[in-house]
Coordinates of C-alpha atoms and ligand atoms in Angstrom, one line a residue:
M1 CA 144.6 189.6 -45.7
N2 CA 142.2 186.7 -47.0
K3 CA 140.7 186.3 -50.2
R4 CA 136.8 186.6 -49.6
F5 CA 134.4 184.5 -51.4
Y6 CA 133.2 186.7 -54.1
I7 CA 129.8 186.4 -55.4
T8 CA 128.1 188.3 -58.2
T9 CA 124.9 188.5 -59.9
A10 CA 123.9 189.6 -63.6
I11 CA 123.7 193.3 -63.6
D12 CA 120.1 194.2 -64.7
Y13 CA 119.0 196.4 -67.7
V14 CA 117.1 199.5 -66.5
N15 CA 114.9 199.9 -69.3
G16 CA 111.8 198.4 -67.2
L17 CA 110.7 197.3 -63.8
P18 CA 111.8 194.3 -62.0
H19 CA 109.9 191.1 -62.2
L20 CA 109.9 187.7 -60.5
G21 CA 113.1 186.4 -62.7
H22 CA 115.2 189.4 -61.9
A23 CA 114.3 189.1 -58.3
Y24 CA 114.9 184.9 -58.0
E25 CA 118.5 185.4 -59.1
K26 CA 119.3 188.0 -56.5
V27 CA 117.8 185.8 -53.9
V28 CA 119.6 182.8 -55.1
A29 CA 122.8 184.7 -54.9
D30 CA 121.9 186.2 -51.4
V31 CA 121.2 182.4 -50.4
I32 CA 124.8 181.3 -51.4
A33 CA 126.4 184.7 -50.0
R34 CA 124.7 184.0 -46.3
S35 CA 125.1 180.3 -46.4
R36 CA 129.0 180.9 -47.2
R37 CA 129.1 183.4 -44.2
S38 CA 127.3 180.9 -42.0
L39 CA 129.9 178.4 -43.0
G40 CA 132.5 181.0 -41.6
Q41 CA 133.9 182.3 -44.9
E42 CA 134.4 186.0 -45.4
V43 CA 132.3 187.0 -48.2
F44 CA 131.7 190.0 -50.6
F45 CA 128.4 190.1 -52.6
L46 CA 127.8 192.3 -55.4
T47 CA 125.0 193.3 -57.6
G48 CA 124.0 196.2 -59.6
T49 CA 122.5 197.7 -62.8
D50 CA 123.5 197.4 -66.6
E51 CA 122.6 201.3 -67.9
H52 CA 124.0 201.8 -71.2
G53 CA 123.1 200.6 -74.7
Q54 CA 120.3 201.0 -77.0
K55 CA 117.5 199.4 -74.9
V56 CA 118.1 202.0 -72.3
Q57 CA 118.5 204.8 -74.6
Q58 CA 115.4 203.8 -76.4
A59 CA 113.3 203.5 -73.0
A60 CA 114.7 207.0 -72.0
V61 CA 113.7 208.8 -75.3
A62 CA 110.4 206.9 -75.2
M63 CA 109.4 208.7 -71.5
G64 CA 111.2 212.0 -73.0
K65 CA 114.0 212.0 -70.5
S66 CA 117.7 212.4 -70.7
P67 CA 119.2 208.9 -70.6
Q68 CA 121.2 210.0 -67.2
T69 CA 118.0 211.1 -65.7
Y70 CA 116.1 208.2 -66.7
C71 CA 118.9 205.8 -65.4
D72 CA 119.0 207.8 -62.0
E73 CA 115.3 207.2 -61.5
L74 CA 115.3 203.7 -62.6
A75 CA 118.3 202.9 -60.8
A76 CA 116.8 204.1 -57.5
V77 CA 113.8 201.2 -58.2
W78 CA 116.3 198.7 -58.6
Q79 CA 118.4 199.6 -55.5
Q80 CA 115.1 199.4 -53.7
L81 CA 114.5 195.9 -54.8
A82 CA 117.8 194.9 -53.2
V83 CA 116.6 196.4 -50.1
T84 CA 112.8 194.8 -50.5
L85 CA 114.5 191.2 -50.9
G86 CA 116.8 191.6 -47.8
L87 CA 119.7 191.3 -50.0
S88 CA 123.2 191.2 -48.1
N89 CA 125.0 192.9 -50.8
D90 CA 128.2 194.5 -50.0
D91 CA 128.0 196.7 -52.9
F92 CA 125.8 198.1 -55.6
I93 CA 127.6 198.9 -59.0
R94 CA 126.2 201.1 -61.8
T95 CA 127.8 201.1 -64.9
T96 CA 127.4 204.9 -65.5
Q97 CA 129.6 205.6 -62.4
D98 CA 132.7 207.0 -62.9
R99 CA 134.7 204.4 -61.0
H100 CA 133.3 201.7 -63.6
K101 CA 133.7 204.0 -66.8
K102 CA 137.3 204.8 -66.2
L103 CA 138.4 201.4 -65.6
V104 CA 136.3 200.0 -68.7
Q105 CA 138.3 202.7 -70.6
A106 CA 141.4 201.4 -69.1
I107 CA 140.8 197.8 -70.2
L108 CA 139.9 198.8 -73.5
A109 CA 143.1 200.7 -73.9
K110 CA 145.4 198.0 -72.5
L111 CA 143.6 195.3 -75.3
H112 CA 144.1 198.1 -77.9
R113 CA 147.7 198.5 -77.0
Q114 CA 148.1 194.7 -77.1
G115 CA 146.7 194.4 -80.7
D116 CA 143.5 192.4 -79.6
F117 CA 141.3 194.8 -81.6
Y118 CA 141.2 195.7 -85.1
K119 CA 138.8 198.0 -87.1
A120 CA 137.0 196.8 -90.2
Q121 CA 133.9 197.2 -92.3
Y122 CA 130.6 195.6 -91.8
T123 CA 128.1 195.2 -94.3
G124 CA 125.0 193.1 -93.3
Y125 CA 122.0 192.8 -91.1
Y126 CA 121.6 194.3 -87.6
S127 CA 119.0 193.6 -84.7
T128 CA 118.4 197.0 -82.8
K129 CA 116.4 195.2 -80.4
E130 CA 119.2 192.7 -79.5
E131 CA 122.0 195.0 -80.2
T132 CA 123.7 192.4 -82.2
F133 CA 124.9 191.8 -85.8
L134 CA 123.2 189.1 -87.9
T135 CA 124.5 186.9 -90.5
E136 CA 123.0 184.4 -93.2
K137 CA 123.1 181.7 -90.7
D138 CA 120.6 183.3 -88.6
R139 CA 118.0 183.8 -91.4
R140 CA 115.0 181.4 -91.3
P141 CA 114.3 179.0 -94.4
D142 CA 111.6 181.6 -95.9
G143 CA 114.5 184.2 -95.5
T144 CA 113.2 186.1 -92.6
F145 CA 114.6 186.6 -89.1
D146 CA 113.1 185.1 -86.0
P147 CA 110.7 188.0 -84.6
S148 CA 112.7 187.8 -81.5
Y149 CA 115.2 190.0 -83.1
G150 CA 112.7 192.6 -83.6
E151 CA 113.2 195.0 -86.4
V152 CA 116.2 194.0 -88.8
V153 CA 118.1 196.8 -90.6
E154 CA 120.7 196.4 -93.3
L155 CA 123.9 198.2 -92.4
V156 CA 127.2 199.3 -93.7
E157 CA 129.6 200.5 -90.9
E158 CA 132.9 200.6 -89.6
N159 CA 133.7 199.2 -86.1
Y160 CA 136.4 197.9 -83.7
Y161 CA 136.5 194.2 -83.3
F162 CA 138.1 191.6 -80.7
R163 CA 139.8 188.9 -82.0
L164 CA 138.5 185.8 -80.4
G165 CA 139.3 183.0 -82.8
A166 CA 143.0 182.5 -81.3
H167 CA 141.4 181.6 -78.1
Q168 CA 139.0 179.0 -79.1
Q169 CA 140.9 176.0 -78.3
W170 CA 142.3 177.4 -75.3
L171 CA 138.7 177.8 -74.1
I172 CA 137.7 174.4 -74.9
D173 CA 140.9 172.9 -73.3
Y174 CA 140.0 175.1 -70.0
L175 CA 136.3 173.9 -69.9
E176 CA 137.4 170.2 -70.3
A177 CA 140.2 170.5 -67.4
N178 CA 137.6 172.4 -65.2
P179 CA 134.5 170.5 -65.2
S180 CA 133.3 172.7 -62.3
F181 CA 133.5 176.0 -64.4
V182 CA 130.0 175.9 -65.5
Y183 CA 127.1 174.7 -63.3
P184 CA 125.2 172.8 -63.4
E185 CA 127.0 170.2 -65.9
N186 CA 124.3 170.5 -68.9
R187 CA 125.0 174.2 -69.1
R188 CA 128.6 173.1 -69.7
N189 CA 128.1 170.6 -72.2
E190 CA 126.0 173.4 -74.0
V191 CA 129.0 175.7 -74.0
L192 CA 131.5 172.9 -75.2
G193 CA 129.0 171.8 -77.7
F194 CA 128.7 175.5 -79.2
L195 CA 132.8 175.6 -79.1
K196 CA 133.4 172.4 -80.7
N197 CA 130.8 172.9 -83.6
N198 CA 131.3 176.4 -84.5
Q199 CA 134.1 179.0 -85.6
L200 CA 134.1 181.5 -83.1
E201 CA 133.6 184.9 -85.1
D202 CA 135.3 188.1 -83.8
L203 CA 133.4 190.4 -81.3
C204 CA 132.3 193.6 -82.5
I205 CA 133.2 195.5 -79.2
S206 CA 132.0 199.1 -80.6
R207 CA 129.0 201.0 -82.2
P208 CA 129.4 204.3 -83.8
A209 CA 128.6 207.1 -81.8
A210 CA 126.5 208.7 -84.3
R211 CA 124.1 206.0 -84.3
L212 CA 124.1 205.1 -80.5
S213 CA 125.5 207.7 -78.1
W214 CA 124.5 206.2 -74.9
G215 CA 127.6 204.3 -74.0
I216 CA 131.3 204.7 -72.7
P217 CA 133.3 206.2 -75.4
L218 CA 136.5 204.1 -76.7
P219 CA 139.4 205.9 -75.3
F220 CA 141.3 205.4 -78.5
D221 CA 138.7 206.6 -80.7
P222 CA 135.8 208.9 -79.2
Q223 CA 133.7 208.4 -82.7
F224 CA 132.6 205.2 -81.0
V225 CA 131.2 204.0 -77.9
T226 CA 131.8 200.5 -76.1
Y227 CA 129.4 197.6 -77.1
V228 CA 127.0 197.3 -73.9
W229 CA 128.1 193.7 -73.1
F230 CA 131.8 194.5 -73.1
D231 CA 131.1 197.2 -70.4
A232 CA 128.6 195.3 -68.4
L233 CA 130.6 192.2 -68.1
S234 CA 133.6 194.0 -67.0
N235 CA 131.6 195.4 -63.7
Y236 CA 133.1 192.3 -62.2
V237 CA 136.3 193.2 -62.1
T238 CA 135.6 197.3 -62.2
A239 CA 133.7 197.0 -58.9
P240 CA 136.6 195.0 -56.9
A241 CA 139.6 197.0 -58.7
S242 CA 137.7 200.1 -57.4
H243 CA 138.1 198.9 -53.9
G244 CA 141.8 198.2 -54.6
D245 CA 141.6 194.6 -54.7
P246 CA 145.0 193.5 -55.7
G247 CA 143.8 190.8 -58.0
A248 CA 141.6 192.9 -60.0
L249 CA 144.3 195.8 -60.3
A250 CA 146.6 193.2 -61.7
G251 CA 144.3 193.3 -64.9
F252 CA 145.2 197.2 -65.3
D253 CA 148.0 199.1 -66.3
A254 CA 149.0 202.6 -64.5
V255 CA 149.7 204.1 -67.9
D256 CA 145.8 204.1 -68.3
G257 CA 145.8 206.5 -65.3
V258 CA 144.6 203.4 -63.1
D259 CA 145.9 204.3 -59.4
L260 CA 147.4 200.6 -58.6
T261 CA 147.7 201.1 -54.6
P262 CA 146.0 198.0 -53.2
G263 CA 143.5 198.4 -50.4
N264 CA 142.7 195.6 -48.0
L265 CA 140.0 193.7 -49.7
A266 CA 141.0 190.6 -51.9
L267 CA 138.3 189.8 -54.0
W268 CA 139.3 188.6 -57.8
P269 CA 139.0 185.7 -59.1
A270 CA 135.1 185.7 -58.5
D271 CA 133.8 182.5 -56.8
A272 CA 130.6 182.4 -58.5
H273 CA 128.7 184.3 -61.1
V274 CA 125.2 183.7 -60.9
I275 CA 123.1 184.3 -63.9
G276 CA 120.2 183.2 -65.8
K277 CA 120.4 180.7 -68.9
D278 CA 120.0 183.3 -71.6
I279 CA 123.0 185.0 -71.1
L280 CA 125.7 181.8 -70.6
K281 CA 127.6 182.6 -74.0
F282 CA 128.6 186.2 -72.9
H283 CA 129.6 184.6 -69.5
A284 CA 131.3 181.5 -70.6
V285 CA 132.9 182.3 -73.9
Y286 CA 133.3 186.1 -74.1
W287 CA 134.0 187.0 -70.5
P288 CA 136.6 184.1 -70.2
I289 CA 138.5 185.4 -73.3
M290 CA 138.2 189.2 -72.3
L291 CA 139.7 188.1 -68.7
K292 CA 142.5 186.1 -70.6
A293 CA 143.5 189.1 -73.0
A294 CA 143.8 191.2 -69.5
G295 CA 146.0 188.7 -68.0
L296 CA 143.2 188.2 -65.3
P297 CA 142.4 184.4 -63.8
L298 CA 139.1 183.0 -64.5
P299 CA 136.1 183.1 -62.0
R300 CA 135.9 179.9 -60.4
Q301 CA 132.4 179.1 -61.5
V302 CA 129.4 180.3 -63.4
V303 CA 126.3 179.1 -61.6
V304 CA 123.3 179.2 -64.3
H305 CA 119.7 179.2 -63.4
G306 CA 116.7 178.7 -65.4
W307 CA 113.7 180.9 -66.3
W308 CA 110.5 181.2 -64.5
Q309 CA 107.2 181.1 -66.3
K310 CA 103.8 182.0 -64.9
D311 CA 101.1 179.5 -65.5
N312 CA 102.9 178.0 -67.9
H313 CA 103.4 181.0 -70.0
K314 CA 106.2 183.2 -70.8
M315 CA 106.1 186.4 -68.6
S316 CA 105.4 189.2 -70.6
K317 CA 104.6 192.7 -69.8
T318 CA 102.1 193.2 -73.0
T319 CA 99.9 190.3 -71.7
G320 CA 100.2 191.3 -68.1
N321 CA 101.5 187.9 -67.2
V322 CA 104.1 188.9 -65.0
V323 CA 105.0 188.1 -61.5
D324 CA 105.7 191.5 -59.6
P325 CA 107.9 190.5 -56.7
V326 CA 107.2 193.4 -54.6
A327 CA 103.4 193.0 -54.8
V328 CA 103.8 189.4 -53.4
I329 CA 106.3 190.6 -50.4
N330 CA 103.7 193.2 -49.7
E331 CA 100.7 190.5 -49.5
W332 CA 102.7 187.4 -48.1
G333 CA 106.0 189.0 -46.3
L334 CA 109.3 188.7 -47.5
D335 CA 110.3 185.5 -46.3
A336 CA 107.3 183.4 -47.9
F337 CA 108.6 185.0 -51.1
R338 CA 112.3 183.9 -50.5
F339 CA 111.1 180.2 -49.5
Y340 CA 108.9 179.6 -52.5
V341 CA 111.4 180.4 -55.1
V342 CA 114.0 178.5 -53.8
R343 CA 112.2 175.7 -52.6
E344 CA 109.8 175.6 -55.9
L345 CA 112.7 175.5 -58.1
D346 CA 116.1 173.8 -58.1
L347 CA 119.0 175.6 -59.5
G348 CA 119.2 174.9 -63.1
P349 CA 115.8 173.9 -64.8
D350 CA 113.0 176.0 -65.7
G351 CA 110.3 176.9 -63.3
N352 CA 106.7 177.6 -63.1
W353 CA 104.8 180.1 -61.0
T354 CA 101.2 179.4 -60.0
D355 CA 99.6 181.5 -57.1
A356 CA 97.8 178.4 -56.1
G357 CA 101.3 176.6 -55.7
F358 CA 102.6 179.7 -53.7
A359 CA 99.5 179.7 -51.6
S360 CA 99.7 175.9 -51.0
R361 CA 103.4 175.8 -49.9
Y362 CA 102.9 178.9 -47.9
Q363 CA 100.1 177.0 -45.9
S364 CA 101.4 173.4 -45.6
E365 CA 105.3 174.2 -45.2
L366 CA 105.3 177.5 -43.6
A367 CA 102.3 178.0 -41.5
N368 CA 101.6 174.4 -40.7
G369 CA 104.9 172.9 -40.7
L370 CA 107.5 175.5 -39.4
G371 CA 105.3 178.0 -37.6
N372 CA 103.0 175.5 -36.2
L373 CA 106.2 173.6 -34.7
V374 CA 107.7 177.0 -33.1
N375 CA 104.5 178.0 -32.0
R376 CA 103.6 174.9 -30.1
S377 CA 107.3 174.0 -28.8
L378 CA 107.5 177.5 -27.1
S379 CA 103.8 177.6 -26.0
M380 CA 104.1 174.1 -24.4
L381 CA 107.4 175.1 -22.5
K382 CA 105.6 178.2 -21.3
R383 CA 102.6 176.4 -20.1
Y384 CA 104.1 173.8 -18.5
R385 CA 107.3 175.1 -17.3
E386 CA 106.9 178.7 -17.3
G387 CA 109.2 179.1 -20.1
K388 CA 112.2 177.8 -18.4
V389 CA 114.4 175.3 -20.4
P390 CA 114.9 171.9 -18.7
A391 CA 117.7 169.6 -18.6
V392 CA 119.6 169.0 -21.7
A393 CA 117.9 165.7 -23.4
H394 CA 119.1 163.9 -26.7
D395 CA 116.1 162.2 -28.3
L396 CA 116.2 164.0 -31.6
A397 CA 120.0 165.0 -31.5
A398 CA 121.4 162.4 -33.8
E399 CA 118.6 163.0 -36.4
V400 CA 118.8 166.5 -36.3
G401 CA 122.8 166.3 -36.4
L402 CA 122.7 164.3 -39.6
A403 CA 120.2 166.9 -41.2
V404 CA 122.9 169.5 -40.5
V405 CA 125.9 167.8 -41.9
E406 CA 123.5 167.1 -45.2
L407 CA 122.7 170.6 -45.1
R408 CA 126.4 171.8 -45.3
Q409 CA 127.0 169.5 -47.9
R410 CA 124.3 170.9 -49.9
W411 CA 125.3 174.6 -49.3
L412 CA 128.8 173.7 -50.7
A413 CA 127.2 171.9 -53.6
N414 CA 124.7 174.9 -54.8
Q415 CA 121.7 172.4 -53.8
L416 CA 119.7 175.2 -52.2
Q417 CA 116.6 173.6 -52.7
G418 CA 118.3 170.3 -51.4
G419 CA 119.3 172.1 -48.4
L420 CA 115.6 173.2 -47.7
E421 CA 114.4 169.6 -48.0
S422 CA 117.2 168.6 -45.4
I423 CA 115.9 171.4 -43.3
W424 CA 112.4 170.3 -43.6
K425 CA 113.5 166.7 -42.5
I426 CA 113.9 168.6 -39.1
V427 CA 110.5 170.4 -39.2
N428 CA 108.6 167.2 -40.3
R429 CA 110.4 165.1 -37.8
A430 CA 109.8 167.2 -34.7
N431 CA 106.1 167.7 -35.7
Q432 CA 105.9 163.9 -35.9
Y433 CA 107.7 163.8 -32.4
I434 CA 105.2 165.9 -30.9
D435 CA 102.4 163.7 -32.3
Q436 CA 104.4 160.4 -30.8
T437 CA 105.0 161.8 -27.4
A438 CA 102.0 163.7 -26.9
P439 CA 103.3 166.3 -24.3
F440 CA 99.9 167.5 -23.7
K441 CA 99.0 164.0 -22.2
L442 CA 102.5 163.9 -20.4
A443 CA 101.4 167.0 -18.5
K444 CA 98.4 165.4 -17.2
D445 CA 100.5 162.7 -15.2
P446 CA 102.8 164.1 -12.6
A447 CA 104.7 160.5 -12.8
Q448 CA 105.7 161.6 -16.2
A449 CA 107.4 165.0 -15.2
Q450 CA 110.8 164.0 -16.1
R451 CA 109.8 162.7 -19.7
L452 CA 107.6 166.0 -20.2
D453 CA 110.9 167.8 -19.5
E454 CA 113.0 165.6 -22.0
V455 CA 110.5 166.3 -24.7
L456 CA 110.4 169.9 -24.1
Y457 CA 113.9 170.1 -24.1
C458 CA 114.3 168.4 -27.5
L459 CA 111.6 170.9 -29.0
V460 CA 112.9 174.0 -28.2
E461 CA 116.5 173.1 -28.9
T462 CA 115.4 171.8 -32.3
C463 CA 113.7 175.3 -33.0
R464 CA 116.7 177.0 -32.0
I465 CA 118.8 174.9 -34.5
L466 CA 116.1 175.4 -37.1
A467 CA 116.7 179.2 -37.0
V468 CA 120.4 178.7 -37.5
C469 CA 119.9 176.3 -40.5
L470 CA 117.0 178.8 -41.9
Q471 CA 119.0 181.9 -41.9
P472 CA 120.4 182.1 -45.1
Y473 CA 116.9 181.3 -46.5
L474 CA 114.8 182.8 -44.3
P475 CA 116.6 185.7 -42.2
G476 CA 113.9 187.6 -40.6
T477 CA 112.3 184.4 -39.5
A478 CA 115.5 183.2 -38.3
T479 CA 115.7 186.5 -36.2
R480 CA 112.1 185.9 -34.9
I481 CA 112.5 182.4 -33.7
F482 CA 115.7 183.5 -31.9
Q483 CA 114.0 186.7 -30.3
Q484 CA 111.1 184.4 -29.4
L485 CA 113.5 182.2 -27.7
N486 CA 114.7 185.2 -26.0
L487 CA 118.4 184.4 -27.3
P488 CA 120.8 187.0 -27.9
G489 CA 122.7 187.5 -31.0
T490 CA 121.9 186.6 -34.7
P491 CA 121.7 183.0 -35.9
D492 CA 123.9 183.4 -38.7
R493 CA 126.6 180.6 -38.0
L494 CA 126.2 177.1 -38.8
E495 CA 128.3 176.2 -36.0
Q496 CA 125.7 177.4 -33.6
A497 CA 123.8 174.4 -34.7
Q498 CA 125.2 172.1 -32.4
W499 CA 123.0 170.0 -30.3
G500 CA 122.8 171.0 -26.6
R501 CA 123.6 174.5 -26.8
L502 CA 120.5 175.9 -25.3
L503 CA 121.3 176.1 -21.6
P504 CA 118.9 174.6 -18.9
G505 CA 117.4 177.5 -16.8
H506 CA 117.3 179.8 -19.7
V507 CA 113.9 181.4 -19.9
V508 CA 112.2 181.7 -23.4
G509 CA 110.1 184.8 -24.4
E510 CA 106.4 184.9 -26.0
P511 CA 105.6 183.0 -28.8
S512 CA 103.8 184.2 -31.7
P513 CA 102.8 183.3 -35.0
L514 CA 105.7 183.4 -37.8
F515 CA 103.3 182.6 -40.8
P516 CA 99.8 183.8 -39.9
R517 CA 97.5 181.3 -41.5
R518 CA 95.6 182.5 -44.8
D519 CA 92.5 181.2 -45.7
A520 CA 91.4 183.2 -48.4
P521 CA 93.1 182.5 -51.7
P522 CA 95.6 185.1 -53.0
K523 CA 94.2 188.1 -54.9
K524 CA 95.0 187.6 -58.8
Ligands
MSP1 N1 122.0 193.2 -68.6 C1 122.2 192.0 -69.0 C2 123.2 191.4 -67.9 C3 124.5 191.9 -67.9 S1 125.5 191.0 -66.7 C4 127.1 191.4 -67.0 C5 120.7 191.2 -68.9 N2 120.0 192.0 -68.1 S2 118.5 191.5 -67.6 O1 117.8 192.4 -67.1 O2 118.0 191.0 -69.1 O3 118.4 190.2 -67.2 C6 119.0 190.1 -65.9 C7 118.9 188.7 -65.2 O4 117.8 188.4 -65.0 C8 119.6 187.7 -66.4 O5 120.2 186.8 -65.6 C9 118.1 186.9 -66.7 O6 118.7 185.6 -67.0 C10 117.3 186.9 -65.7 N3 115.9 186.6 -66.2 C11 115.3 187.8 -66.8 N4 114.2 187.2 -67.4 C12 113.9 185.8 -66.2 C13 113.1 184.9 -66.1 N5 111.6 185.0 -66.5 N6 113.2 183.7 -65.3 C14 114.5 183.8 -64.4 N7 115.5 184.5 -64.7 C15 115.2 185.6 -65.7 O7 120.6 190.5 -69.5

């Protein structure tokens, strides 16, 4: 049983509808998952929803629904988003599922037994919106708290705390010794800076059930429910453990009612947790310490993406300044959306969505660049050779080969945007090659028949290889190119990108535009 490349996304809160930011993260993770499959690795891709806690409880109350009914309705919307985005996820975890709740309780029981928790009384400030306790340090010079905390109330309450302090130096050493643990590097420096300059405070891992009932009861004290972040982070191991992954099951004890019989999936440790920059501390500080306490190895990498704005402003429901991914996909097609978000924004920095930028990339890179190349290549082969592939020629073989090598390296280095740049080197070179060789002129001169054969071979072979390279990014388009080439199977293995595999004598199918030209500006 080989260990799979195990990749996860953040699990989304179901207190609202999905927007561009959520969709972007899922597409990024999907491109990584598909590119690893293309490289021949076995992959397991997990995504899901985070359904407990105050935010969700409040949203349910506002709708006059029970939290469970509310979550069931919203989870269906989020599950549908995964389908709409064409995600190749192997599982979708909901934190209200029994498989998750039972295993979170098992982790809690184990840590409690080990003495990792203690109960203490807290007197201080609490932000309901952020579900977090605040200290004097969080006050602004004028004594108020940042408005992002929402209403801040004074609280006196008992809770359970997780001893983190003992692990601080260990975590610093781990981050120093494993430079690739957090990607990109500036985010790793951020975590290290935080850990070196602050004394880690113990983490409050409970909330009194009397104040917040929508959570997983602590197995050792049902007066309390689990803090939503402890519950949510655990999903990365509860899902594999529910499939019998021996790596994840190593963190559980049979005494807690967990069936430790191994299955035939090997997943843990995760290879990549794809998350947004706002939840870095949870993934690079709390999560590693939770895992260490549970006796589990750490994930190989936390991959941190930036945040999208729209027209240089924060996306906000109140101002209506939100990009709805489903509306964009309905209007422009799924692959146009997937292309724009990965092409426009490198993995790491923040990005800015503009409708004009979207339309412009669609027109120049997809319609005029890729679409036109495939359409012209196939149409000329049809017109001049009745669709029959001529003898193998090699004009573009070396350049295409180099771009494919570069693409492979970029995939392995999380350079998804760079990967598209490598692919567009091929697109642009092939379009330039048409201009330079002018096959429409060659076709008029019978003495140039062999040269025309060579050019046509190089063009259709380039289209075939492009389908293979594009598949992780634009799976639908890649399949359509293969169909138009009348090739069997799917272009989902990079090894198929080897030059010369398109056999002479093969007859291609009908070309049809991959990205219809759009002259009208996109609707607002
Ligand atoms: N439920 C927690 C995550 C728990 S993971 C164990 C959460 N949910 S969220 O719905 O608020 O955010 C989900 C993901 O979407 C996060 O990774 C977050 O960074 C990302 N994004 C939310 N808004 C975003 C943008 N505007 N741009 C890019 N990503 C953004 O946090």
